[in-house]
Amino acid sequence: MSLSMAELPDGREIHCVNDYEVGFGWHEIVSDDLIERGLDLPADGTYLDVGANIGLFCLRLRDLCPDARIFAFEPMPAAFGALRSNTEKIGGAIQASCLALGDKTGTAQFDHYPALSALSTGDSSVGERLADGLKKLLFGQGASEDIRAIIDSTGAHERLDDDAFIERLFKKETVTVEVDTLDSVATRFGLDRIDLLKIDTEGQERPVLDGIGEDLWPRIRQLLVEVHRGADELTTIRGELEERGYKTTVEDHPMAQGGAPVFHIYARRS
């Protein structure tokens, strides 16, 4: 798949899979003030971006933390192509891997949405819920004024009566990806300290967390976990993090405006 280019609000150009996805993704990242949520971002820290997609979070980290070491993981080949191009442009100490992280090493099948790369997931039910939530936002159901403006800027609202466009937008295909554990990659890259572990894996957050061994947990100072399986999963993961000594804060994800049960957990060592 050939890559597209998109322009950020500040004029910078980035590689992407679909240019109309970039505005929503960038808005989500820059409007989420991690410092306000209780996290700290050392300029020379070590950061892991699990589910990096095209690298927007990596770019934001480089803006905020110019001397950071960043390790980005994205299993979808098309998104990884954009991630690799963007990380090369970002520069500095950054390592991009075409890899999913889970609770064991091997391979797994993912649902890939070519026209909505950010929805790609190893859990079909989560992908369907997210797609349903996005459809509601597209058709104006529950969207806030700022989210509505971002969606309108893509031009998608002008094609909502085009059934072929909507069908293509939510079409999915199966992709087999390589899977490794956080324990394994931490050993491979010699990570003795992780200042922030960000997990955005569209329903695979549980396997990613289960791939962290007891020796690795004390080296993880902070986490940002996007939870896609609803309130019960949120309560479980939040409780487990607090039992490990983290202080947590929870916020709704912008997708929740469309009815998708998506939350952010911000966790830091007490």
PDB file of C-alpha atoms in Angstrom, residues 49-52 73-76 99-113 117-130 175-182 197-212 217 223-230 233-234 237 240 261-263 265:
ATOM      1  CA  ASP A  49       4.721   3.240  22.584  1.00  0.00           C
ATOM      2  CA  VAL A  50       2.831  -0.042  22.184  1.00  0.00           C
ATOM      3  CA  GLY A  51       0.318   0.257  19.359  1.00  0.00           C
ATOM      4  CA  ALA A  52       2.090   3.225  17.805  1.00  0.00           C
ATOM      5  CA  PHE A  73       5.708  -1.107  18.286  1.00  0.00           C
ATOM      6  CA  GLU A  74       3.136  -1.435  15.489  1.00  0.00           C
ATOM      7  CA  PRO A  75       2.133  -4.781  13.924  1.00  0.00           C
ATOM      8  CA  MET A  76       0.076  -3.624  10.905  1.00  0.00           C
ATOM      9  CA  LEU A  99       5.559  -6.233  16.142  1.00  0.00           C
ATOM     10  CA  ALA A 100       2.538  -6.844  18.358  1.00  0.00           C
ATOM     11  CA  LEU A 101       3.084  -7.336  22.058  1.00  0.00           C
ATOM     12  CA  GLY A 102       1.180  -9.967  24.018  1.00  0.00           C
ATOM     13  CA  ASP A 103       1.394 -12.618  26.718  1.00  0.00           C
ATOM     14  CA  LYS A 104       3.486 -15.068  24.673  1.00  0.00           C
ATOM     15  CA  THR A 105       5.768 -15.204  21.666  1.00  0.00           C
ATOM     16  CA  GLY A 106       4.363 -16.422  18.343  1.00  0.00           C
ATOM     17  CA  THR A 107       1.904 -15.142  15.742  1.00  0.00           C
ATOM     18  CA  ALA A 108      -1.681 -13.904  15.859  1.00  0.00           C
ATOM     19  CA  GLN A 109      -4.429 -12.905  13.459  1.00  0.00           C
ATOM     20  CA  PHE A 110      -5.590  -9.285  13.483  1.00  0.00           C
ATOM     21  CA  ASP A 111      -8.531  -7.553  11.844  1.00  0.00           C
ATOM     22  CA  HIS A 112      -7.041  -4.801   9.701  1.00  0.00           C
ATOM     23  CA  TYR A 113      -9.214  -1.892   8.527  1.00  0.00           C
ATOM     24  CA  SER A 117      -5.943   1.885  10.272  1.00  0.00           C
ATOM     25  CA  ALA A 118      -6.370   3.020  13.881  1.00  0.00           C
ATOM     26  CA  LEU A 119      -9.212   0.498  14.354  1.00  0.00           C
ATOM     27  CA  SER A 120      -7.062  -2.543  13.537  1.00  0.00           C
ATOM     28  CA  THR A 121      -7.285  -5.059  16.361  1.00  0.00           C
ATOM     29  CA  GLY A 122      -6.684  -8.614  17.513  1.00  0.00           C
ATOM     30  CA  ASP A 123     -10.203  -8.685  18.982  1.00  0.00           C
ATOM     31  CA  SER A 124     -13.007  -8.604  16.400  1.00  0.00           C
ATOM     32  CA  SER A 125     -15.680  -7.675  18.952  1.00  0.00           C
ATOM     33  CA  VAL A 126     -13.707  -4.601  20.044  1.00  0.00           C
ATOM     34  CA  GLY A 127     -13.159  -3.556  16.441  1.00  0.00           C
ATOM     35  CA  GLU A 128     -16.873  -3.819  15.748  1.00  0.00           C
ATOM     36  CA  ARG A 129     -17.773  -1.744  18.825  1.00  0.00           C
ATOM     37  CA  LEU A 130     -15.259   0.929  17.863  1.00  0.00           C
ATOM     38  CA  VAL A 175      -3.516 -10.056   8.718  1.00  0.00           C
ATOM     39  CA  THR A 176      -1.122 -12.447  10.494  1.00  0.00           C
ATOM     40  CA  VAL A 177       1.366 -10.624  12.718  1.00  0.00           C
ATOM     41  CA  GLU A 178       4.407 -11.460  14.824  1.00  0.00           C
ATOM     42  CA  VAL A 179       3.924 -11.297  18.604  1.00  0.00           C
ATOM     43  CA  ASP A 180       6.469 -10.937  21.406  1.00  0.00           C
ATOM     44  CA  THR A 181       6.280 -10.053  25.098  1.00  0.00           C
ATOM     45  CA  LEU A 182       7.300  -6.888  26.893  1.00  0.00           C
ATOM     46  CA  LEU A 197       4.652   2.646  28.987  1.00  0.00           C
ATOM     47  CA  LYS A 198       1.819   3.685  26.679  1.00  0.00           C
ATOM     48  CA  ILE A 199      -0.524   0.877  25.575  1.00  0.00           C
ATOM     49  CA  ASP A 200      -3.079   1.575  22.829  1.00  0.00           C
ATOM     50  CA  THR A 201      -3.846  -1.810  21.295  1.00  0.00           C
ATOM     51  CA  GLU A 202      -7.599  -1.785  20.560  1.00  0.00           C
ATOM     52  CA  GLY A 203      -8.603  -4.502  23.019  1.00  0.00           C
ATOM     53  CA  GLN A 204      -5.252  -6.269  23.429  1.00  0.00           C
ATOM     54  CA  GLU A 205      -4.231  -4.344  26.547  1.00  0.00           C
ATOM     55  CA  ARG A 206      -4.790  -7.396  28.781  1.00  0.00           C
ATOM     56  CA  PRO A 207      -2.326  -9.654  26.897  1.00  0.00           C
ATOM     57  CA  VAL A 208       0.230  -6.824  26.746  1.00  0.00           C
ATOM     58  CA  LEU A 209       0.082  -6.387  30.528  1.00  0.00           C
ATOM     59  CA  ASP A 210       0.214 -10.162  31.052  1.00  0.00           C
ATOM     60  CA  GLY A 211       3.500 -10.183  29.118  1.00  0.00           C
ATOM     61  CA  ILE A 212       5.182  -8.161  31.877  1.00  0.00           C
ATOM     62  CA  TRP A 217       7.214  -4.311  36.836  1.00  0.00           C
ATOM     63  CA  LEU A 223       1.663   3.806  32.362  1.00  0.00           C
ATOM     64  CA  LEU A 224      -0.957   5.191  30.017  1.00  0.00           C
ATOM     65  CA  VAL A 225      -3.354   2.348  29.207  1.00  0.00           C
ATOM     66  CA  GLU A 226      -6.261   2.671  26.787  1.00  0.00           C
ATOM     67  CA  VAL A 227      -8.961   0.210  27.892  1.00  0.00           C
ATOM     68  CA  HIS A 228     -11.431  -0.983  25.231  1.00  0.00           C
ATOM     69  CA  ARG A 229     -13.365  -3.801  26.905  1.00  0.00           C
ATOM     70  CA  GLY A 230     -15.660  -1.741  29.067  1.00  0.00           C
ATOM     71  CA  GLU A 233     -12.094  -4.470  32.476  1.00  0.00           C
ATOM     72  CA  LEU A 234     -11.303  -0.904  33.499  1.00  0.00           C
ATOM     73  CA  ILE A 237      -6.846  -3.339  35.371  1.00  0.00           C
ATOM     74  CA  GLU A 240      -4.245  -4.502  39.599  1.00  0.00           C
ATOM     75  CA  PRO A 261     -16.710   1.971  26.160  1.00  0.00           C
ATOM     76  CA  VAL A 262     -13.145   3.295  25.883  1.00  0.00           C
ATOM     77  CA  PHE A 263     -11.180   4.759  28.792  1.00  0.00           C
ATOM     78  CA  ILE A 265      -5.889   4.909  32.790  1.00  0.00           C
TER      79      ILE A 265
END
